Short mmCIF file of C-alpha atoms in Angstrom, two decimals:
data_model
loop_
_atom_site.label_atom_id
_atom_site.label_comp_id
_atom_site.label_asym_id
_atom_site.label_seq_id
_atom_site.Cartn_x
_atom_site.Cartn_y
_atom_site.Cartn_z
CA MET A 1 172.09 -72.55 -165.82
CA LYS A 2 175.17 -71.80 -164.29
CA PRO A 3 177.44 -68.82 -164.21
CA ARG A 4 180.34 -71.19 -165.66
CA TYR A 5 180.90 -75.07 -166.91
CA ASP A 6 183.86 -77.14 -168.27
CA VAL A 7 182.16 -77.91 -171.25
CA ILE A 8 179.70 -76.28 -173.32
CA VAL A 9 177.90 -78.08 -175.65
CA VAL A 10 175.78 -75.81 -178.62
CA GLY A 11 173.40 -78.00 -180.61
CA ALA A 12 171.94 -81.48 -178.84
CA GLY A 13 171.46 -83.27 -182.65
CA PRO A 14 173.59 -86.89 -182.36
CA ALA A 15 176.60 -85.59 -181.94
CA GLY A 16 176.07 -83.14 -179.54
CA SER A 17 174.42 -85.09 -177.56
CA VAL A 18 177.28 -87.87 -177.79
CA ALA A 19 179.89 -84.59 -176.75
CA ALA A 20 178.38 -84.05 -173.76
CA ARG A 21 177.47 -87.46 -172.79
CA ARG A 22 181.18 -88.69 -173.11
CA ALA A 23 182.13 -85.22 -171.29
CA ALA A 24 179.95 -85.71 -168.38
CA GLU A 25 180.91 -89.45 -167.95
CA ALA A 26 184.13 -88.10 -167.71
CA GLY A 27 183.61 -86.28 -164.72
CA LEU A 28 183.86 -82.84 -166.57
CA GLU A 29 181.03 -80.21 -165.29
CA THR A 30 178.90 -80.09 -168.84
CA LEU A 31 175.79 -77.67 -170.08
CA LEU A 32 173.86 -79.45 -173.24
CA ILE A 33 171.51 -76.63 -174.94
CA GLU A 34 169.13 -76.49 -177.79
CA LYS A 35 167.80 -73.64 -179.67
CA ARG A 36 164.55 -75.40 -180.77
CA GLN A 37 161.91 -75.95 -178.24
CA GLU A 38 162.17 -79.74 -178.44
CA ILE A 39 164.76 -82.11 -178.81
CA GLY A 40 164.61 -84.54 -182.66
CA ALA A 41 161.69 -81.85 -184.12
CA PRO A 42 161.70 -81.13 -186.29
CA VAL A 43 163.44 -83.80 -188.06
CA ARG A 44 165.93 -83.54 -190.76
CA CYS A 45 167.35 -86.43 -191.92
CA ALA A 46 166.83 -89.19 -194.03
CA GLU A 47 166.64 -91.38 -190.82
CA ALA A 48 169.00 -94.31 -192.52
CA ILE A 49 171.65 -95.53 -189.97
CA GLY A 50 174.85 -98.27 -190.14
CA ALA A 51 172.55 -100.39 -186.68
CA GLU A 52 177.13 -101.54 -185.82
CA LEU A 53 178.02 -97.88 -185.92
CA ALA A 54 175.50 -96.55 -184.23
CA GLY A 55 175.11 -99.74 -181.88
CA GLN A 56 178.49 -97.96 -180.51
CA PHE A 57 176.64 -95.65 -178.70
CA ILE A 58 172.96 -96.44 -178.07
CA ALA A 59 171.31 -99.79 -177.80
CA ALA A 60 168.75 -100.97 -180.25
CA ASP A 61 165.51 -99.82 -179.10
CA PRO A 62 161.95 -100.99 -181.05
CA ARG A 63 160.89 -97.10 -179.99
CA TRP A 64 163.14 -95.67 -182.54
CA ILE A 65 163.83 -98.46 -185.48
CA ASP A 66 160.95 -97.34 -187.87
CA ALA A 67 162.61 -100.78 -190.58
CA ARG A 68 164.93 -103.15 -191.31
CA ILE A 69 166.70 -103.18 -194.55
CA ARG A 70 167.84 -106.50 -196.37
CA TYR A 71 168.68 -104.43 -199.10
CA PHE A 72 169.03 -100.80 -201.49
CA ALA A 73 167.79 -100.69 -204.40
CA ILE A 74 169.12 -98.24 -206.86
CA HIS A 75 166.76 -96.90 -209.65
CA SER A 76 167.92 -95.94 -213.51
CA ALA A 77 165.91 -93.13 -215.14
CA HIS A 78 164.00 -96.02 -216.92
CA GLY A 79 163.22 -97.85 -213.49
CA GLU A 80 165.40 -100.33 -213.98
CA ALA A 81 167.20 -101.14 -210.58
CA VAL A 82 170.08 -103.10 -209.34
CA LYS A 83 169.94 -104.28 -206.11
CA LEU A 84 172.31 -105.05 -203.19
CA PRO A 85 172.70 -106.17 -199.68
CA PRO A 86 173.89 -103.72 -197.24
CA ALA A 87 177.42 -103.38 -196.19
CA GLU A 88 176.36 -103.30 -192.74
CA PRO A 89 172.44 -104.12 -190.97
CA THR A 90 171.13 -100.61 -191.82
CA LEU A 91 167.97 -99.31 -189.55
CA VAL A 92 165.46 -96.57 -190.73
CA VAL A 93 165.15 -94.35 -187.13
CA ASN A 94 162.25 -92.10 -185.82
CA ARG A 95 164.85 -89.51 -184.99
CA LYS A 96 162.66 -87.80 -182.61
CA VAL A 97 162.53 -90.71 -180.54
CA PHE A 98 166.23 -91.19 -181.62
CA ASP A 99 167.50 -88.01 -180.67
CA VAL A 100 165.62 -87.37 -177.42
CA GLU A 101 167.17 -91.29 -176.34
CA LEU A 102 170.42 -89.52 -177.07
CA ALA A 103 170.29 -86.05 -174.75
CA HIS A 104 168.58 -88.75 -172.54
CA LEU A 105 171.92 -90.18 -172.29
CA ALA A 106 174.18 -87.11 -171.70
CA ALA A 107 171.68 -86.02 -168.54
CA HIS A 108 171.43 -89.51 -166.87
CA ALA A 109 175.38 -88.98 -167.50
CA GLY A 110 175.37 -85.69 -165.58
CA ALA A 111 175.11 -83.10 -168.41
CA GLU A 112 172.85 -80.43 -167.62
CA VAL A 113 170.38 -80.01 -170.68
CA LEU A 114 168.04 -77.29 -171.50
CA THR A 115 165.93 -76.97 -174.63
CA ARG A 116 164.53 -73.60 -176.25
CA THR A 117 168.04 -72.35 -175.00
CA MET A 118 170.17 -70.73 -177.87
CA ALA A 119 173.31 -69.47 -178.35
CA VAL A 120 173.73 -65.96 -179.53
CA GLY A 121 177.37 -65.19 -179.63
CA VAL A 122 181.14 -66.82 -178.66
CA MET A 123 183.44 -65.07 -176.17
CA LYS A 124 187.15 -64.93 -176.62
CA ALA A 125 189.68 -63.59 -174.52
CA GLY A 126 192.60 -63.41 -177.46
CA ASP A 127 192.50 -66.57 -179.39
CA GLN A 128 190.83 -68.28 -177.40
CA VAL A 129 187.38 -69.12 -176.83
CA CYS A 130 186.60 -69.28 -173.22
CA GLY A 131 182.18 -68.98 -173.22
CA VAL A 132 179.02 -68.72 -175.12
CA ARG A 133 176.63 -65.45 -175.24
CA ILE A 134 173.63 -67.98 -174.07
CA ARG A 135 169.59 -66.71 -174.62
CA GLN A 136 166.84 -68.43 -173.06
CA MET A 137 163.51 -66.83 -172.47
CA GLY A 138 164.59 -63.50 -173.76
CA VAL A 139 167.61 -62.90 -171.42
CA GLU A 140 170.67 -62.63 -172.61
CA THR A 141 173.90 -63.90 -170.14
CA GLU A 142 177.15 -64.34 -171.02
CA VAL A 143 178.91 -68.00 -169.85
CA ALA A 144 181.88 -69.33 -169.12
CA ALA A 145 183.31 -72.19 -170.40
CA ARG A 146 186.90 -74.04 -170.67
CA LEU A 147 185.57 -76.05 -173.73
CA VAL A 148 182.80 -74.94 -176.03
CA VAL A 149 181.87 -77.41 -178.42
CA ALA A 150 179.69 -76.37 -181.55
CA ALA A 151 177.53 -79.01 -182.76
CA ASP A 152 174.83 -76.20 -184.06
CA GLY A 153 174.11 -78.11 -187.51
CA ALA A 154 174.78 -77.45 -191.63
CA GLU A 155 173.73 -73.84 -190.16
CA SER A 156 176.52 -73.66 -187.35
CA GLN A 157 176.80 -70.10 -186.19
CA VAL A 158 179.12 -70.77 -183.18
CA ALA A 159 181.55 -71.89 -185.01
CA ARG A 160 182.24 -68.50 -187.76
CA TRP A 161 181.37 -66.33 -184.84
CA ALA A 162 184.33 -67.76 -183.30
CA GLY A 163 186.50 -66.86 -186.32
CA LEU A 164 186.32 -70.84 -189.00
CA LYS A 165 185.03 -70.31 -192.21
CA THR A 166 182.41 -73.43 -192.58
CA ALA A 167 180.87 -71.63 -195.41
CA SER A 168 180.17 -74.67 -197.90
CA PRO A 169 180.68 -73.90 -201.84
CA LEU A 170 177.95 -74.64 -203.48
CA ALA A 171 178.98 -77.40 -205.57
CA ASP A 172 179.49 -78.96 -202.83
CA TYR A 173 176.16 -78.39 -200.93
CA TYR A 174 173.33 -80.47 -200.79
CA ILE A 175 169.52 -79.13 -200.17
CA GLY A 176 167.53 -81.49 -199.13
CA ILE A 177 163.56 -82.38 -199.19
CA GLU A 178 161.18 -84.63 -197.92
CA TYR A 179 158.23 -85.54 -197.14
CA TYR A 180 156.82 -88.25 -194.52
CA LEU A 181 154.31 -90.08 -196.35
CA ASP A 182 150.92 -91.85 -194.86
CA GLY A 183 149.19 -94.63 -197.24
CA VAL A 184 152.02 -95.67 -199.26
CA ALA A 185 151.39 -99.44 -198.07
CA GLY A 186 151.91 -101.82 -201.47
CA ARG A 187 153.88 -99.00 -203.44
CA ILE A 188 157.05 -99.41 -201.26
CA ASP A 189 159.01 -102.70 -199.62
CA PRO A 190 159.17 -102.75 -195.99
CA GLU A 191 162.82 -103.77 -196.14
CA GLY A 192 164.09 -101.86 -198.83
CA CYS A 193 165.26 -98.29 -199.74
CA GLU A 194 165.07 -97.23 -202.93
CA TYR A 195 167.98 -94.67 -204.50
CA HIS A 196 166.50 -92.79 -207.78
CA LEU A 197 169.67 -91.85 -209.67
CA ASP A 198 167.50 -89.85 -211.86
CA SER A 199 168.94 -86.06 -213.15
CA SER A 200 164.88 -85.01 -213.94
CA LEU A 201 164.26 -85.80 -210.33
CA ALA A 202 167.08 -84.90 -208.87
CA PRO A 203 169.69 -82.56 -210.46
CA GLY A 204 173.58 -83.28 -209.19
CA GLY A 205 171.79 -85.61 -206.85
CA TYR A 206 169.71 -88.32 -205.94
CA LEU A 207 166.05 -89.17 -204.80
CA TRP A 208 164.85 -92.05 -202.03
CA ALA A 209 162.49 -93.61 -200.76
CA PHE A 210 162.60 -95.26 -197.31
CA PRO A 211 159.84 -97.83 -195.63
CA LYS A 212 158.99 -96.15 -191.86
CA GLY A 213 156.66 -99.09 -191.40
CA GLU A 214 153.20 -98.96 -190.83
CA GLY A 215 152.50 -98.00 -194.73
CA ARG A 216 154.61 -95.30 -193.76
CA ALA A 217 157.55 -93.78 -195.94
CA ASN A 218 160.17 -91.06 -196.28
CA VAL A 219 160.39 -89.98 -199.19
CA GLY A 220 163.01 -87.54 -200.11
CA LEU A 221 165.94 -85.73 -202.52
CA VAL A 222 168.84 -84.17 -202.55
CA ILE A 223 170.28 -81.82 -205.18
CA SER A 224 173.39 -79.96 -205.47
CA ALA A 225 172.80 -76.22 -204.53
CA ASP A 226 175.08 -75.19 -207.55
CA ARG A 227 172.30 -77.21 -209.87
CA ALA A 228 169.72 -75.64 -207.97
CA ARG A 229 168.72 -72.16 -209.04
CA ASP A 230 166.69 -73.02 -212.07
CA VAL A 231 164.28 -75.33 -209.98
CA ARG A 232 162.34 -75.62 -206.81
CA ALA A 233 163.62 -78.28 -204.69
CA ILE A 234 159.91 -79.00 -203.57
CA GLU A 235 158.53 -78.49 -206.99
CA LEU A 236 161.00 -82.00 -207.66
CA LEU A 237 159.61 -83.48 -204.54
CA ARG A 238 156.16 -82.79 -205.71
CA ARG A 239 155.93 -83.96 -208.71
CA PHE A 240 157.76 -87.35 -208.40
CA VAL A 241 155.38 -88.11 -204.89
CA SER A 242 151.53 -87.14 -207.06
CA CYS A 243 152.79 -89.02 -209.49
CA ARG A 244 154.10 -92.26 -207.50
CA TYR A 245 152.11 -91.78 -204.56
CA PRO A 246 148.83 -90.34 -205.74
CA ASP A 247 146.90 -91.18 -202.94
CA ALA A 248 149.91 -90.86 -199.81
CA GLY A 249 149.52 -88.12 -197.42
CA VAL A 250 151.71 -85.94 -196.72
CA LEU A 251 152.48 -85.82 -192.37
CA ALA A 252 155.16 -83.22 -192.45
CA THR A 253 157.29 -81.59 -195.14
CA ILE A 254 161.03 -81.49 -194.03
CA ALA A 255 164.34 -80.09 -195.31
CA GLY A 256 167.78 -78.53 -194.97
CA GLY A 257 171.16 -78.20 -196.10
CA ILE A 258 174.40 -80.44 -195.99
CA PRO A 259 177.52 -79.73 -196.14
CA VAL A 260 179.33 -82.28 -198.37
CA THR A 261 182.68 -81.44 -198.71
CA GLY A 262 184.47 -84.46 -196.81
CA GLY A 263 185.67 -82.39 -193.47
CA LEU A 264 186.70 -79.17 -192.70
CA ASN A 265 190.38 -79.44 -193.08
CA GLN A 266 190.17 -77.04 -189.51
CA THR A 267 187.58 -77.78 -186.78
CA VAL A 268 189.31 -76.78 -183.67
CA MET A 269 190.96 -73.74 -182.45
CA GLY A 270 191.66 -72.67 -178.50
CA GLY A 271 188.99 -73.97 -176.38
CA LEU A 272 186.45 -74.52 -179.32
CA VAL A 273 185.65 -78.37 -181.11
CA VAL A 274 183.39 -78.46 -183.61
CA VAL A 275 181.23 -81.52 -184.95
CA GLY A 276 178.93 -83.35 -186.82
CA ASP A 277 177.83 -81.37 -189.73
CA ALA A 278 178.79 -78.41 -188.11
CA ALA A 279 182.24 -79.79 -189.27
CA HIS A 280 181.15 -81.17 -192.45
CA GLN A 281 181.22 -84.74 -191.34
CA ALA A 282 178.72 -85.67 -193.77
CA ASP A 283 179.89 -88.62 -196.03
CA PRO A 284 180.24 -86.85 -199.05
CA LEU A 285 178.19 -89.22 -201.25
CA THR A 286 175.30 -90.29 -199.98
CA ALA A 287 175.77 -86.58 -197.21
CA GLY A 288 174.02 -89.76 -194.41
CA GLY A 289 175.63 -87.89 -191.40
CA ILE A 290 174.17 -88.99 -188.12
CA CYS A 291 176.51 -92.02 -187.32
CA LEU A 292 179.36 -89.84 -188.79
CA GLY A 293 178.65 -87.46 -186.35
CA MET A 294 178.79 -89.80 -183.49
CA VAL A 295 181.80 -90.88 -184.24
CA GLY A 296 183.62 -87.62 -185.28
CA ALA A 297 182.01 -86.41 -181.57
CA ASP A 298 182.91 -88.71 -180.11
CA LEU A 299 187.32 -88.82 -181.60
CA ALA A 300 187.10 -85.20 -180.79
CA MET A 301 186.08 -85.71 -176.83
CA GLN A 302 188.94 -88.35 -176.66
CA VAL A 303 190.81 -85.69 -176.82
CA ALA A 304 189.30 -82.47 -175.92
CA ILE A 305 188.29 -84.14 -172.71
CA GLU A 306 192.28 -84.53 -171.89
CA ALA A 307 193.13 -81.29 -172.76
CA VAL A 308 190.17 -79.84 -170.29
CA LYS A 309 191.76 -81.88 -167.53
CA ALA A 310 195.21 -80.88 -168.36
CA GLY A 311 194.02 -77.47 -168.29
CA ASP A 312 195.59 -76.96 -171.93
CA VAL A 313 193.10 -76.66 -174.47
CA SER A 314 195.34 -74.61 -176.86
CA ALA A 315 194.76 -74.76 -180.16
CA GLY A 316 197.79 -76.71 -180.88
CA ARG A 317 197.10 -79.30 -178.35
CA LEU A 318 193.26 -79.70 -180.12
CA ALA A 319 194.77 -80.41 -183.34
CA GLU A 320 195.41 -83.73 -182.24
CA VAL A 321 191.15 -83.84 -182.71
CA ASP A 322 191.36 -82.96 -187.04
CA ARG A 323 194.99 -86.34 -187.30
CA LEU A 324 192.57 -88.59 -185.54
CA TRP A 325 189.80 -87.76 -188.16
CA GLN A 326 191.73 -87.79 -191.26
CA GLN A 327 193.93 -90.94 -189.87
CA ARG A 328 190.10 -92.63 -189.78
CA PHE A 329 187.83 -91.31 -192.86
CA GLY A 330 190.41 -88.84 -194.88
CA ARG A 331 191.48 -91.68 -197.72
CA MET A 332 187.61 -93.11 -197.83
CA HIS A 333 185.56 -89.80 -197.52
CA ALA A 334 188.43 -88.20 -200.44
CA ALA A 335 187.16 -91.29 -202.70
CA LEU A 336 183.83 -91.21 -201.38
CA TYR A 337 183.91 -87.26 -202.65
CA LYS A 338 185.69 -88.03 -205.88
CA ILE A 339 182.81 -90.81 -206.75
CA ARG A 340 180.63 -87.64 -205.86
CA LYS A 341 181.80 -85.67 -208.50
CA MET A 342 182.51 -88.27 -210.92
CA ILE A 343 179.08 -89.07 -211.45
CA THR A 344 177.61 -86.08 -210.98
CA CYS A 345 179.16 -85.16 -214.44
CA TRP A 346 178.16 -87.79 -215.95
CA GLU A 347 175.25 -87.80 -218.66
CA GLN A 348 171.61 -89.64 -217.30
CA ALA A 349 172.43 -92.23 -220.64
CA LYS A 350 175.80 -93.71 -219.20
CA ILE A 351 174.18 -93.75 -215.55
CA ASP A 352 171.16 -95.60 -216.74
CA GLU A 353 173.68 -97.89 -218.90
CA LEU A 354 174.95 -98.73 -216.04
CA VAL A 355 172.76 -99.75 -213.47
CA ALA A 356 171.22 -101.58 -216.87
CA THR A 357 174.89 -104.00 -216.88
CA ALA A 358 174.84 -104.33 -213.39
CA ALA A 359 170.79 -105.16 -212.86
CA SER A 360 171.90 -108.10 -215.67
CA LEU A 361 174.93 -109.92 -213.09
CA PRO A 362 174.80 -111.98 -210.23
CA LEU A 363 175.22 -109.72 -207.78
CA GLU A 364 174.40 -112.03 -205.32
CA GLN A 365 177.59 -114.27 -206.02
CA MET A 366 179.39 -111.63 -206.72
CA SER A 367 182.77 -109.94 -204.47
CA LEU A 368 182.50 -105.88 -205.43
CA GLY A 369 185.81 -106.43 -208.01
CA LYS A 370 184.03 -108.33 -209.73
CA VAL A 371 181.70 -106.46 -209.98
CA MET A 372 183.47 -103.72 -210.91
CA LEU A 373 185.65 -105.56 -213.81
CA SER A 374 182.51 -106.24 -215.49
CA LEU A 375 181.57 -102.52 -215.38
CA PHE A 376 184.87 -101.98 -216.62
CA ARG A 377 184.58 -104.55 -219.15
CA LYS A 378 181.88 -103.85 -220.52
CA HIS A 379 182.38 -99.56 -220.09
CA PRO A 380 185.97 -99.19 -220.77
CA GLY A 381 185.93 -95.18 -220.33
CA LEU A 382 184.76 -95.92 -216.77
CA LEU A 383 188.02 -97.86 -216.02
CA LEU A 384 190.37 -94.07 -216.98
CA GLU A 385 187.68 -92.46 -214.63
CA ALA A 386 188.10 -94.38 -212.04
CA ARG A 387 191.50 -94.49 -212.34
CA THR A 388 192.26 -92.36 -209.00
CA LEU A 389 190.09 -94.69 -207.11
CA ILE A 390 191.09 -97.17 -207.90
CA ALA A 391 195.31 -95.80 -207.06
CA THR A 392 193.53 -95.76 -203.56
CA GLY A 393 192.74 -99.24 -203.53
CA LEU A 394 189.53 -98.36 -202.75
CA ILE A 395 187.21 -99.93 -204.65
CA MET A 396 188.86 -102.96 -206.18
CA LYS A 397 189.13 -104.73 -202.58
CA MET B 1 159.64 -52.83 -188.34
CA VAL B 2 161.06 -56.41 -185.93
CA LEU B 3 163.86 -55.61 -183.85
CA CYS B 4 165.88 -58.26 -183.28
CA SER B 5 169.23 -58.22 -180.53
CA LEU B 6 170.54 -61.64 -182.15
CA GLY B 7 173.08 -59.54 -183.55
CA TYR B 8 176.05 -58.85 -181.62
CA GLY B 9 174.47 -56.90 -178.92
CA THR B 10 172.85 -53.89 -180.84
CA LEU B 11 169.41 -53.66 -182.15
CA THR B 12 168.82 -53.95 -185.74
CA PRO B 13 166.19 -53.94 -188.34
CA ILE B 14 165.37 -56.76 -189.76
CA PHE B 15 163.11 -56.84 -192.93
CA SER B 16 160.35 -59.67 -193.03
CA ARG B 17 157.89 -59.36 -195.76
CA ASP B 18 155.19 -60.89 -194.15
CA GLU B 19 154.50 -57.53 -191.52
CA ASN B 20 154.39 -54.92 -194.84
CA SER B 21 157.57 -53.73 -193.49
CA MET B 22 159.45 -52.94 -196.18
CA ASN B 23 160.07 -49.49 -197.52
CA ALA B 24 161.90 -50.06 -200.64
CA PRO B 25 162.52 -47.48 -202.43
CA THR B 26 164.53 -45.92 -199.21
CA LEU B 27 166.77 -49.01 -199.16
CA PRO B 28 170.56 -48.11 -199.39
CA LYS B 29 171.55 -51.47 -200.65
CA ALA B 30 170.39 -54.61 -201.99
CA VAL B 31 169.31 -57.51 -199.34
CA VAL B 32 167.55 -60.32 -198.97
CA ILE B 33 163.92 -60.63 -197.98
CA VAL B 34 162.40 -64.00 -196.90
CA ASP B 35 158.50 -64.61 -197.33
CA ASP B 36 157.54 -65.94 -193.80
CA GLU B 37 154.41 -68.13 -195.18
CA LEU B 38 156.58 -70.23 -198.16
CA CYS B 39 159.85 -70.47 -195.33
CA LEU B 40 159.72 -74.09 -193.70
CA ARG B 41 162.82 -72.34 -191.26
CA CYS B 42 165.24 -75.38 -192.56
CA GLY B 43 168.72 -73.26 -192.44
CA ALA B 44 169.78 -74.29 -195.85
CA CYS B 45 170.44 -70.43 -196.74
CA VAL B 46 172.54 -70.06 -193.35
CA GLY B 47 174.64 -72.57 -194.32
CA VAL B 48 175.96 -70.69 -197.79
CA CYS B 49 175.63 -66.99 -196.62
CA PRO B 50 179.60 -65.89 -197.08
CA SER B 51 178.34 -62.73 -194.49
CA ASN B 52 176.75 -64.95 -191.69
CA GLY B 53 173.93 -62.87 -191.74
CA MET B 54 171.41 -65.15 -191.89
CA PHE B 55 169.68 -66.66 -188.73
CA LEU B 56 167.24 -69.47 -187.92
CA LEU B 57 165.27 -69.59 -184.89
CA ASP B 58 162.99 -72.08 -183.57
CA THR B 59 160.09 -70.11 -185.30
CA ARG B 60 161.56 -67.86 -187.37
CA LEU B 61 164.73 -67.18 -190.10
CA THR B 62 166.07 -63.26 -189.59
CA ILE B 63 167.74 -61.99 -192.03
CA GLU B 64 170.47 -59.01 -190.64
CA VAL B 65 169.98 -56.10 -193.24
CA THR B 66 173.67 -54.28 -191.91
CA ILE B 67 175.23 -57.70 -192.68
CA CYS B 68 173.40 -59.00 -195.72
CA ARG B 69 175.58 -57.65 -198.91
CA GLY B 70 173.13 -58.41 -201.09
CA CYS B 71 174.56 -61.26 -202.72
CA ALA B 72 171.87 -63.60 -203.08
CA VAL B 73 173.68 -67.33 -202.96
CA CYS B 74 170.78 -67.86 -200.38
CA VAL B 75 168.35 -67.15 -203.21
CA GLY B 76 169.18 -69.88 -205.69
CA VAL B 77 169.56 -72.59 -202.75
CA CYS B 78 166.24 -71.86 -200.82
CA PRO B 79 164.42 -75.13 -201.57
CA VAL B 80 161.11 -73.61 -201.55
CA GLY B 81 161.60 -70.49 -203.03
CA ALA B 82 161.14 -68.18 -199.98
CA LEU B 83 164.08 -65.64 -200.12
CA THR B 84 163.91 -62.65 -202.43
CA LEU B 85 166.48 -60.28 -203.95
CA ILE B 86 165.34 -57.06 -203.45
CA GLN B 87 167.42 -53.69 -205.44
CA PRO B 88 167.93 -50.51 -203.80
CA GLY B 89 165.16 -48.97 -205.73
CA GLY B 90 162.93 -51.63 -204.46
CA GLU B 91 162.68 -53.65 -208.07
CA SER B 92 162.77 -57.40 -207.19
CA VAL B 93 165.35 -60.17 -208.96
#
């Protein structure tokens, strides 16, 4: 570790590794630090990603592809299911390998990568962030940087130390818990992702079962934090798994929190950009955030690298990062956020009816617009609720 | 009692139930404590702490007692029920 870098990236998840790689590729002296002793472990994710978006950052590799998905099945509480083809080719990845590969690409581009090295504070000169206090093997050091990238996940502290407000309101925060199960062959389709919209299984959220190949599966749930007071997420999952997969072995238990605000309004300040889950860049409906975090890091670094090179990392210059994000995802995320809010208000009976109606449609021959029209015809009240979404033009295309 | 310098350069006492370090009756205010045997070190609590008083290390979660205001937002969020609010009198809630 040197006393000074152009860029210090805190957190070696997908967003951090992409940010570090972009900086190093641009010829900037870059440090990527990870507090855990092993990158990618423990995994904290349901591990499904869009192949095309991911392909912009990493070449497909069978070492980290556990399953290729042909359809999503959305289940009601009664067990009825709507099968939908994915909008883009979808993969279930092995995050342990995937994350290490991304960090490897950063290192290969010239970034210095250190594990078991954690940020314990930020250095500031006036309003400007100018470095990170780093602790490694019990020794604390101040390391200067022209730009700090906070990619330290949902529990981000770097941004908070710097003065940004990143704590999520409970209504916009998912609590996730999952089991990595073994011995589920025959009980899960190796090419289909299951989602269960059942408020008794996952209040304010959903339960998923994703195949991982070789008779294994990633089965978990997210619940809305504002409905979590009287339930224990792990109990809900244990109940479902013991009922549905009674013989399965639990190879890993994984948990975490995910902000689903759709994105922080402000992700930059002088000398600092925030990316990935730390910037609430996960999908505000599904909470999927691997690809969005990588895209967010990429967008941020397009601006930040030029800013560092020009010697101007002021908040004003970096504000372009927020503009780019809004331009690309603002409208879509606002709509997805509204859809989640709408669904979480629904009674379970309504969800079940909608799934039943959709399940009766010949979906393979229908456009999304036609599907929506059929649903509206059968459930006119839905039209009223969805009017703001229709106004944005997002769901009638 | 565990000492930890994670905060802002000063050594700060951290409460942790597993080490039997609680001296509850002398607590000056309500604080949250963590049961290390239940905690999955997932950090879900850290993301909602309005006081920024929780720190997730590789192997343990710490709650900085000087920062914790005892608001207990984290207690409801914990997926495994590892967090407990302790009132000044030592009563758990």
